[in-house]
Structure formats: C-alpha cells, structure tokens
Short mmCIF file of C-alpha atoms in Angstrom, two decimals:
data_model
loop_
_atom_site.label_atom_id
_atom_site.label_comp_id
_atom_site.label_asym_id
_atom_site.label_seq_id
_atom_site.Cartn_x
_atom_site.Cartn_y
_atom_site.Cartn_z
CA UNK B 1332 18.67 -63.69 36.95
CA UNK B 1333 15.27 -63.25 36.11
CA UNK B 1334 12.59 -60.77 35.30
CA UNK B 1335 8.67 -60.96 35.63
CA UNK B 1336 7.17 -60.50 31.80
CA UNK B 1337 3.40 -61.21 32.73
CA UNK B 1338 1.14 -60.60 35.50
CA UNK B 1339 -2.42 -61.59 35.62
CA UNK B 1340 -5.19 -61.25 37.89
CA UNK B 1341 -8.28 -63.14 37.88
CA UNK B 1342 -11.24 -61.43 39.92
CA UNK B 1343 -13.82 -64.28 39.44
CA UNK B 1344 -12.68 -67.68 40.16
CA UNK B 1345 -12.56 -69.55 36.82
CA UNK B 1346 -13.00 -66.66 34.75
CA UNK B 1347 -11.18 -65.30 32.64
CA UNK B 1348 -7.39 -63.17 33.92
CA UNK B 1349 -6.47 -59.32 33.43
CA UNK B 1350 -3.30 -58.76 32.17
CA UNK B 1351 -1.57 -55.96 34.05
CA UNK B 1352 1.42 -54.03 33.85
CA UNK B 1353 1.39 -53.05 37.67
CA UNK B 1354 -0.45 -53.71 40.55
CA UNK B 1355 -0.27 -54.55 44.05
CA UNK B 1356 0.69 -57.93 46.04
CA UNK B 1357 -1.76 -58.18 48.91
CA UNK B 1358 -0.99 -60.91 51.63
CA UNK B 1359 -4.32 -62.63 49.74
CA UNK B 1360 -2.57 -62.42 46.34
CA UNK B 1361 -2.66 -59.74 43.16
CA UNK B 1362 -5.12 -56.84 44.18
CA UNK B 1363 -8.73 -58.06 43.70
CA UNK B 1364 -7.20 -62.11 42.43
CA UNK B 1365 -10.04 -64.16 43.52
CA UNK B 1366 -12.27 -62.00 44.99
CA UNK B 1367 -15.59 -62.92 43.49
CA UNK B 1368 -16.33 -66.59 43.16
CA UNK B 1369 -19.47 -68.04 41.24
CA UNK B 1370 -21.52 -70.54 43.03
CA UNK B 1371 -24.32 -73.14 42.38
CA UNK B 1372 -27.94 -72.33 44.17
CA UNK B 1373 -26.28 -74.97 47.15
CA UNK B 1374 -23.17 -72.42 47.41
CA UNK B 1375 -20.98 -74.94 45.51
CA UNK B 1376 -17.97 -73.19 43.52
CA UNK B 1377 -18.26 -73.68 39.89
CA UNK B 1378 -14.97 -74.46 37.89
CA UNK B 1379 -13.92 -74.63 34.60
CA UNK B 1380 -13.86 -78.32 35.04
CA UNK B 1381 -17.30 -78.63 35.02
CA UNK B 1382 -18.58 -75.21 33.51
CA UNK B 1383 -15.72 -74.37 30.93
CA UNK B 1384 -17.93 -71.55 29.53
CA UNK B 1385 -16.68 -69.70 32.73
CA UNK B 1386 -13.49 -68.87 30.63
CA UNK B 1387 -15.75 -66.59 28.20
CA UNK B 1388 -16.62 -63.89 31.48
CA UNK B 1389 -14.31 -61.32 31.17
CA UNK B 1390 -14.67 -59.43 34.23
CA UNK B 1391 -12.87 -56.14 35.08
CA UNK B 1392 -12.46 -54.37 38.29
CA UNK B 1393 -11.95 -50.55 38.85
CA UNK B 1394 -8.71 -50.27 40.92
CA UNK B 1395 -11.02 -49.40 44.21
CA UNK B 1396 -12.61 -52.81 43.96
CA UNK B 1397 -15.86 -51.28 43.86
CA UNK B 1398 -17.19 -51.19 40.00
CA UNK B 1399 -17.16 -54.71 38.31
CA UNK B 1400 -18.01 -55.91 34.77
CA UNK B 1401 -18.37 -59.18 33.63
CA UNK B 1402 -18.56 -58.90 29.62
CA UNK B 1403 -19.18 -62.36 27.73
CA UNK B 1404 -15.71 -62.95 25.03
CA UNK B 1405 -18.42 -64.77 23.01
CA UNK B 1406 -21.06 -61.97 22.41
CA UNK B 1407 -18.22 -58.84 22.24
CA UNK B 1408 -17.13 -57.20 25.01
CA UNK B 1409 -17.57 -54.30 27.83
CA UNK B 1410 -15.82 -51.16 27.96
CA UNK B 1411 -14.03 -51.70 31.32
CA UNK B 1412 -14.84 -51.84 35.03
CA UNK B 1413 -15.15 -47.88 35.14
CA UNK B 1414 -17.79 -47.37 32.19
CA UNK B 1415 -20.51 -48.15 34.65
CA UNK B 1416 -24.14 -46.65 33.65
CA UNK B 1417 -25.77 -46.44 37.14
CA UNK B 1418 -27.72 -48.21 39.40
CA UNK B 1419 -26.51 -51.15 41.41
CA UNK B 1420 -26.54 -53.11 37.93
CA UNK B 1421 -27.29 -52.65 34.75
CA UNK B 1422 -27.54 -54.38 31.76
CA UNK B 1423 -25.76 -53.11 28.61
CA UNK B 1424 -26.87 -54.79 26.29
CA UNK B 1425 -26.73 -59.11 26.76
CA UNK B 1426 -23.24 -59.53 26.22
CA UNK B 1427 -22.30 -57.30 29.27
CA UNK B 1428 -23.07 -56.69 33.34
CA UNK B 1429 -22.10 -53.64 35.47
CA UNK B 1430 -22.04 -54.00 39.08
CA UNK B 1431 -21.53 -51.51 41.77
CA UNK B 1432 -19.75 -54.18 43.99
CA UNK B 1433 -21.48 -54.48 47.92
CA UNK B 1434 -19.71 -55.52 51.05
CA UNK B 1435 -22.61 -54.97 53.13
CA UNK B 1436 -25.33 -57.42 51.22
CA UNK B 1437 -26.30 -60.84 53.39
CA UNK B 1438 -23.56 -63.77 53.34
CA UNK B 1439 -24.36 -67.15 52.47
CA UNK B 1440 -22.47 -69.99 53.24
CA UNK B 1441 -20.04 -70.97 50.11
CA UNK B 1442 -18.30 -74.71 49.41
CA UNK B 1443 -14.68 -74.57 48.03
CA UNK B 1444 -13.15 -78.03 47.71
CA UNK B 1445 -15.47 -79.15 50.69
CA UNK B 1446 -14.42 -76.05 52.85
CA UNK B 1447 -16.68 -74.22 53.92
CA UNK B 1448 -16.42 -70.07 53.74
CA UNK B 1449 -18.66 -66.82 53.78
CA UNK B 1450 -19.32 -65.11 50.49
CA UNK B 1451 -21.78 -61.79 50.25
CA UNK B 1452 -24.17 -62.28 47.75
CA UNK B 1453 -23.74 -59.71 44.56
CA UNK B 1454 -27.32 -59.34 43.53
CA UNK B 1455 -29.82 -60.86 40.98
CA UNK B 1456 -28.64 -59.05 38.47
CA UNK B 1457 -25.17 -60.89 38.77
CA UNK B 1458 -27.02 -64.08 39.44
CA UNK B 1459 -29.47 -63.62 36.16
CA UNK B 1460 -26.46 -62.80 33.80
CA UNK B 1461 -24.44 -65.86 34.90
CA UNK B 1462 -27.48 -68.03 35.06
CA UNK B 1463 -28.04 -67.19 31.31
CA UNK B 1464 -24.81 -67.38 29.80
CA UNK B 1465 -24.14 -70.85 31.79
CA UNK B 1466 -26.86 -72.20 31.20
CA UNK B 1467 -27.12 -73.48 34.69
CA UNK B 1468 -28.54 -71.48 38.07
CA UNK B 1469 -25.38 -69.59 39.24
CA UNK B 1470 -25.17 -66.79 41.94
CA UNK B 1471 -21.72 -64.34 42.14
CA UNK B 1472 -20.18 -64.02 45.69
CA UNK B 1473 -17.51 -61.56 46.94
CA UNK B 1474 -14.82 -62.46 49.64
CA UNK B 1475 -16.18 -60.57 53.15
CA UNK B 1476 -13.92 -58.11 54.15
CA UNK B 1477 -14.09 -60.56 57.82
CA UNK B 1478 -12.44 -63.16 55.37
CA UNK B 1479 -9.49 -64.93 57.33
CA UNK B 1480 -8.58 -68.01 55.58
CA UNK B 1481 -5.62 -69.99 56.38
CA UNK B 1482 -3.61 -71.72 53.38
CA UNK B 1483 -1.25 -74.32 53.78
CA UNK B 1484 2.05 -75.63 52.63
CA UNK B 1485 5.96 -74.86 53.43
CA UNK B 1486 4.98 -71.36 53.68
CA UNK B 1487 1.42 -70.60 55.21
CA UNK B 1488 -0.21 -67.92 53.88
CA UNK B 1489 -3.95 -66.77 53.24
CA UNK B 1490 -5.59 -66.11 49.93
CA UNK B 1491 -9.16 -65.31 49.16
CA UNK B 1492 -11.52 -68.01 46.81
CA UNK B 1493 -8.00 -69.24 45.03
CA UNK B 1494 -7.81 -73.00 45.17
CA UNK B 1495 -4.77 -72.73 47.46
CA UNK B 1496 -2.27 -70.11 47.77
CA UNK B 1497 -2.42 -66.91 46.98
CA UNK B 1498 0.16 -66.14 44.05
CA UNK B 1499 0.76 -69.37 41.19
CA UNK B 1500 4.14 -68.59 39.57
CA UNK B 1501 5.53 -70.27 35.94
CA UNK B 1502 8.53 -69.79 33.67
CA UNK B 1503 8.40 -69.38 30.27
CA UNK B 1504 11.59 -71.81 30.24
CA UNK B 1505 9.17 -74.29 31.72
CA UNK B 1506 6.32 -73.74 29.32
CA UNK B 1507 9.01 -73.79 25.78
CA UNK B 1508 10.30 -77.42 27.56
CA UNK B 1509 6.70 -78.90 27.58
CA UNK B 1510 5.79 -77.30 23.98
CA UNK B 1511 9.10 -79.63 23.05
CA UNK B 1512 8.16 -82.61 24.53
CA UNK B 1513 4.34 -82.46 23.05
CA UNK B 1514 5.92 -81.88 19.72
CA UNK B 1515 7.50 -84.98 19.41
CA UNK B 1516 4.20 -86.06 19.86
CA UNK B 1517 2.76 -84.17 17.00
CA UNK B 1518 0.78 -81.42 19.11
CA UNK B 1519 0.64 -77.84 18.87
CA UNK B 1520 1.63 -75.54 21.80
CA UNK B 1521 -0.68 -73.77 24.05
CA UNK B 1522 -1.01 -70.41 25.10
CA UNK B 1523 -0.13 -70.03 28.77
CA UNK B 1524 -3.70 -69.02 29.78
CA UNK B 1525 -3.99 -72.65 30.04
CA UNK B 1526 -2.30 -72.44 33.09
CA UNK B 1527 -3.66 -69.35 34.86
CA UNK B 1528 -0.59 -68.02 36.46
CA UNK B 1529 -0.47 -65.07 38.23
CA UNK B 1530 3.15 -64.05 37.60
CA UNK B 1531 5.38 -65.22 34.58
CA UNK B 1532 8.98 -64.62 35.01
CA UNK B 1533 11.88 -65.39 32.15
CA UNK B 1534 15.75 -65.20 31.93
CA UNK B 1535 16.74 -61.72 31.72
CA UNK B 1536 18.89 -61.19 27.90
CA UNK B 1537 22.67 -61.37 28.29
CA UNK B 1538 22.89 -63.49 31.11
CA UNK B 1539 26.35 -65.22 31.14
CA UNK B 1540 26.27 -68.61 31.47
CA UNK B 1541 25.96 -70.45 35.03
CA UNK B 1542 24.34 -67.07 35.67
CA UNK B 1543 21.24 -67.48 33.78
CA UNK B 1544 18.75 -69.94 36.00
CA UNK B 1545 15.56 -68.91 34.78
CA UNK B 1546 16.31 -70.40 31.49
CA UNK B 1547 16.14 -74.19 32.97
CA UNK B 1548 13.13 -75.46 32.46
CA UNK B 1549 11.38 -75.94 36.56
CA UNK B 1550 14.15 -73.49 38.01
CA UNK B 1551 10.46 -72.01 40.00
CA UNK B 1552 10.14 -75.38 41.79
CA UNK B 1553 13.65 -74.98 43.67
CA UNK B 1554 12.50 -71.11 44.66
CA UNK B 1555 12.12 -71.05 48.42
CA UNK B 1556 12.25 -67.28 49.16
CA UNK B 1557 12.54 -64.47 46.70
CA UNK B 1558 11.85 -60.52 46.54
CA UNK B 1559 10.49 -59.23 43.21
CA UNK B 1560 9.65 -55.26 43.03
CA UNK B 1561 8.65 -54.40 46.79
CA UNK B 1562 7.20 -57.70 47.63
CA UNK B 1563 8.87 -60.87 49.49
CA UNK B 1564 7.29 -64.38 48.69
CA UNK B 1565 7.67 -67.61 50.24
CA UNK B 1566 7.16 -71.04 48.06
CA UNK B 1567 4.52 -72.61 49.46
CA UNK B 1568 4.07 -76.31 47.08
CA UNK B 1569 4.10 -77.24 43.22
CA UNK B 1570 0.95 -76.79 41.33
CA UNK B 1571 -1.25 -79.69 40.77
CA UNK B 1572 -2.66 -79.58 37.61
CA UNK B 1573 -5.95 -80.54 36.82
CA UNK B 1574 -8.93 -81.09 33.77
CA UNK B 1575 -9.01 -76.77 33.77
CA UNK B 1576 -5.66 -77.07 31.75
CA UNK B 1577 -7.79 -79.29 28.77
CA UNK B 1578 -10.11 -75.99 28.24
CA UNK B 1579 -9.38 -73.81 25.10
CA UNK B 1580 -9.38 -70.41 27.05
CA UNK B 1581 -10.50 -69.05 23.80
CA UNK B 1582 -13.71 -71.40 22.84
CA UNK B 1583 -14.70 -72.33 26.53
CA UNK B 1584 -14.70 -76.12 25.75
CA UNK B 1585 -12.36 -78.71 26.22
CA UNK B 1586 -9.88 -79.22 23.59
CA UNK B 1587 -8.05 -82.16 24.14
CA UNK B 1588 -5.96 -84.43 26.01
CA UNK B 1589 -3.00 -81.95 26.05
CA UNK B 1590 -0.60 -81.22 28.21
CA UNK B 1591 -1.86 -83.40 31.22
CA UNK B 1592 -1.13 -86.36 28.84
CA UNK B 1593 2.66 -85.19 27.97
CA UNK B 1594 2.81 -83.54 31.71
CA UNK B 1595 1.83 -87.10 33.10
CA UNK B 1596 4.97 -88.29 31.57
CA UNK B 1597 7.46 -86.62 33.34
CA UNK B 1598 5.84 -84.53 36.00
CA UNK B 1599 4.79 -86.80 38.71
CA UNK B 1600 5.43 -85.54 42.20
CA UNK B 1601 6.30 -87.78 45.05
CA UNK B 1602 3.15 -87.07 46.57
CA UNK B 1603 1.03 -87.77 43.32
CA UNK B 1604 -0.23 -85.46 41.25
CA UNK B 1605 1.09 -83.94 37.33
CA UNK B 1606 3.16 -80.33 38.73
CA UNK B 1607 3.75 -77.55 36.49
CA UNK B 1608 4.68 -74.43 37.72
CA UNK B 1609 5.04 -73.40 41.52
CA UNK B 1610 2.75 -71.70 44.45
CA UNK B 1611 3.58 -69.12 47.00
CA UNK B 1612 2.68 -66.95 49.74
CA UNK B 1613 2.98 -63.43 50.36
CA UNK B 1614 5.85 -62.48 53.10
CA UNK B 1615 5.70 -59.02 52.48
CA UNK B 1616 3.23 -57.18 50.47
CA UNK B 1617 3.86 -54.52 47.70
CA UNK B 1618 4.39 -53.09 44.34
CA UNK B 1619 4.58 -55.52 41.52
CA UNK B 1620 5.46 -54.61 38.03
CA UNK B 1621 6.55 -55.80 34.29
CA UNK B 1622 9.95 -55.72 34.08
CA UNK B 1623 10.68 -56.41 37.99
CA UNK B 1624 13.89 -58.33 38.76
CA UNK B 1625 13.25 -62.01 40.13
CA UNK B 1626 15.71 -61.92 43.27
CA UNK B 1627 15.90 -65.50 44.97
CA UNK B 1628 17.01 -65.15 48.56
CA UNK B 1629 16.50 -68.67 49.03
CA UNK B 1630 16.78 -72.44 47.32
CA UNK B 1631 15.49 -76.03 47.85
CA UNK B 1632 15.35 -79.03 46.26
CA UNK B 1633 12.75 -80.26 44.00
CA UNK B 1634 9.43 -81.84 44.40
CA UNK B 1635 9.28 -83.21 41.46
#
C-alpha cells in the first residue's frame, strides 16, 4: 500500500510549486496547476530551460482563483495570494506583484511546444514585473475559461498550460534509488523540486512484506488505474525528463549535469527519452489530501 506525502501545485508554468495539504483534483489537474503561463512578446512559453530564473516567482493563488501574487524567492517574499492592496495590481514593493486575476481581458494567441492555444492577457503590470526580474520582455497569460485541450496518451485527458497531462506522479522509493546510483558516482542528492511532481506517494509504515509495493523503486510506472482520496486517475505515459531537472530550484541556474547523466544510464524508454516518474489523467475528479491511501485498481507492465 501506499500513501500520498506531498502535493504541489504550480499556478505559473515554470514557476515555482505550492505545497498543499489539501486541495482539489480538477479533470485539468490540482486546482489552479498550470493556469497562468508566461510568454515571450511572440506568445512563445518560456521554460526553465531557457529562463531558469522562472524558478525564483513564487506565485500564490487565493483558493477562488481570483487574487494572484507572484513574489521574487531572490528579493524576500509576499504575504500570500489574499494580502492583496487594491487595484487591479499593485506593486509592493520590487520583490512582489498582486493581481486581481481577469477572465474577461483580450486573448492572444499562445505557442506551447508548437501548439497553438488562447491565453487572456493579465495586464502590464504582470508583464512589467516579469519583464524586470527576467530580464527579457515577458507577458503572463491565464487559461480561458473556453479552454478545451485534448492530452494524449493511454488515458486521454485534458490539462491546462502543463506540458502534457494533467497530474505528474513520483515515489519517494524512486527518488532514494537514483540518490544511490548518483552516489556511487560521488554526487549529492537533490531535492525533489527538481522534478516538479504534483503528487508524491511512499510505502505506508508496517507494510508486511510482498504487501509493500510502493517501496520498489518505479512501482508508479506499472500504475494503470488507481483511486486516491475521492479522485480516480488513469496513467497516461512515463515522464520524459528534460534540461528543467539541471536547474537548482533554489538559485535559478543550472547546477550541473545531474540526474539526466545517472538517469541516462538506466532509464531509457523504448520510445527514447530518460523516464522518471509517471503521468496521468483525471477519471474522476475530487478531494485530494496528505495522508490519502494510494489504491491501485489496475496494473501494466513497464515502459521502461
């Protein structure tokens, strides 16, 4: 058995995650996971991959999606996506933005891996904040609420600006086995930011043995169907893992070849591609918590 022990949600793409104890599993994902994307002036999403500063924005959303911060980890920090001061943004101070979020501002067309969606623009102020603390010309977009994306893979799904499906799933059994392997190469461990995941699950204490199949390392790549709190998810593919594991969270710069160079030695998929950790769609939407149980209704075999 298994039990979920993190849950994050990330409300601009390639910024910085929440940690939550509760929330709810939307058939796009964790409430409010990928709502907001930031763009170039041409619409094109920026990623960590080429912007790693992106991991210093710490936004935070009010639970009605409509009052958003974006605080800079570098300069200090905001006090939370309900402090707003008025207007439709305002400064406080350079290290922080408050927005009052708008679904009814113009669209503009927005590139995500050469797809092309609809994103309503958040303002200047938005735009001016990000465009400073980048360093490059950046606007802030919001999923419309008109938004009907189609993801792919075993189980199809939707999600809103995430690069695939809607919820990205890791065990902590999976993470210790890579920190092993990298130490016989002499490197340190990582914190699991690295990874963005959206839920973290680990073998529940006590377990007898044969019981216990969250503590093999990859047990989430055999996962076909499983219900955890109210929700029902369906796997979907493995995570491809890409330069966005390389940034230090923390400094927002690259720091290193690690883990793609230990992943690349023993997580090839079939297809091509260095896997770690699994993605899935949401069956059923509902309560999520801390502390859920991890029921699997359903195995496969592995990808990878």
């Amino acid at each position: 058995m298994a039990t979920v022990v993190d849950l994050f949600t990330y409300p601009v793409k390639g910024c910085a995650g929440t940690p939550l104890d509760s929330t709810h599993l939307t058939p796009a994902g964790l409430a409010h996971d990928r709502s907001f994307m930031v763009v170039s002036t041409d619409g094109v999403y920026r990623t960590q991959r080429r912007d790693p500063r992106l991991a210093l924005v710490r936004p935070t959303i009010s639970a009605d999606g409509g009052r958003l911060t974006l605080a800079s980890a570098e300069r200090g920090s905001g006090d939370g996506g309900d402090g707003v001061r008025g207007g439709d943004g305002v400064r406080g101070g350079e290290d922080e933005l408050h927005l009052d979020v708008t679904t009814s501002a113009p669209r503009r067309d927005v590139d995500l891996f050469g797809a092309t969606f609809q994103g309503i623009d958040q303002g200047e102020e938005a735009a001016a904040w990000l465009s400073d603390f980048l360093g490059v010309p950046s606007w802030l977009v919001r999923v419309p609420p008109e938004h009907d994306r189609k993801t792919d893979g075993l189980t199809p799904g939707t999600s809103g600006y995430a690069d695939s499906s809607a919820v990205h799933l890791l065990s902590r059994a999976s993470l210790t086995h890579l920190h092993a392997r990298m130490a016989e190469r002499g490197a340190p461990p990582l914190a699991i930011d690295r990874f963005r995941p959206n839920i973290v699950i680990d073998s529940r204490p006590g377990e007898r043995p044969g019981e216990d199949w969250a503590a093999a390392p990859h047990a989430e790549d055999r996962i076909r169907r499983m219900t955890i709190g109210a929700a029902d998810l369906g796997y979907t593919k493995l995570a491809v893992r890409c330069a966005v594991t390389l940034v230090d969270q923390e400094a927002g710069a690259r720091g290193g070849p690690e883990p793609l160079r230990t992943l690349a030695g023993y997580r090839r998929a079939a297809g091509g591609g260095v896997v770690f950790g699994a993605k899935f769609s949401v069956v059923r939407p509902g309560k999520l918590s801390v502390g859920d149980e991890v029921a699997v209704e359903e195995w496969g075999d592995a990808e990878a």
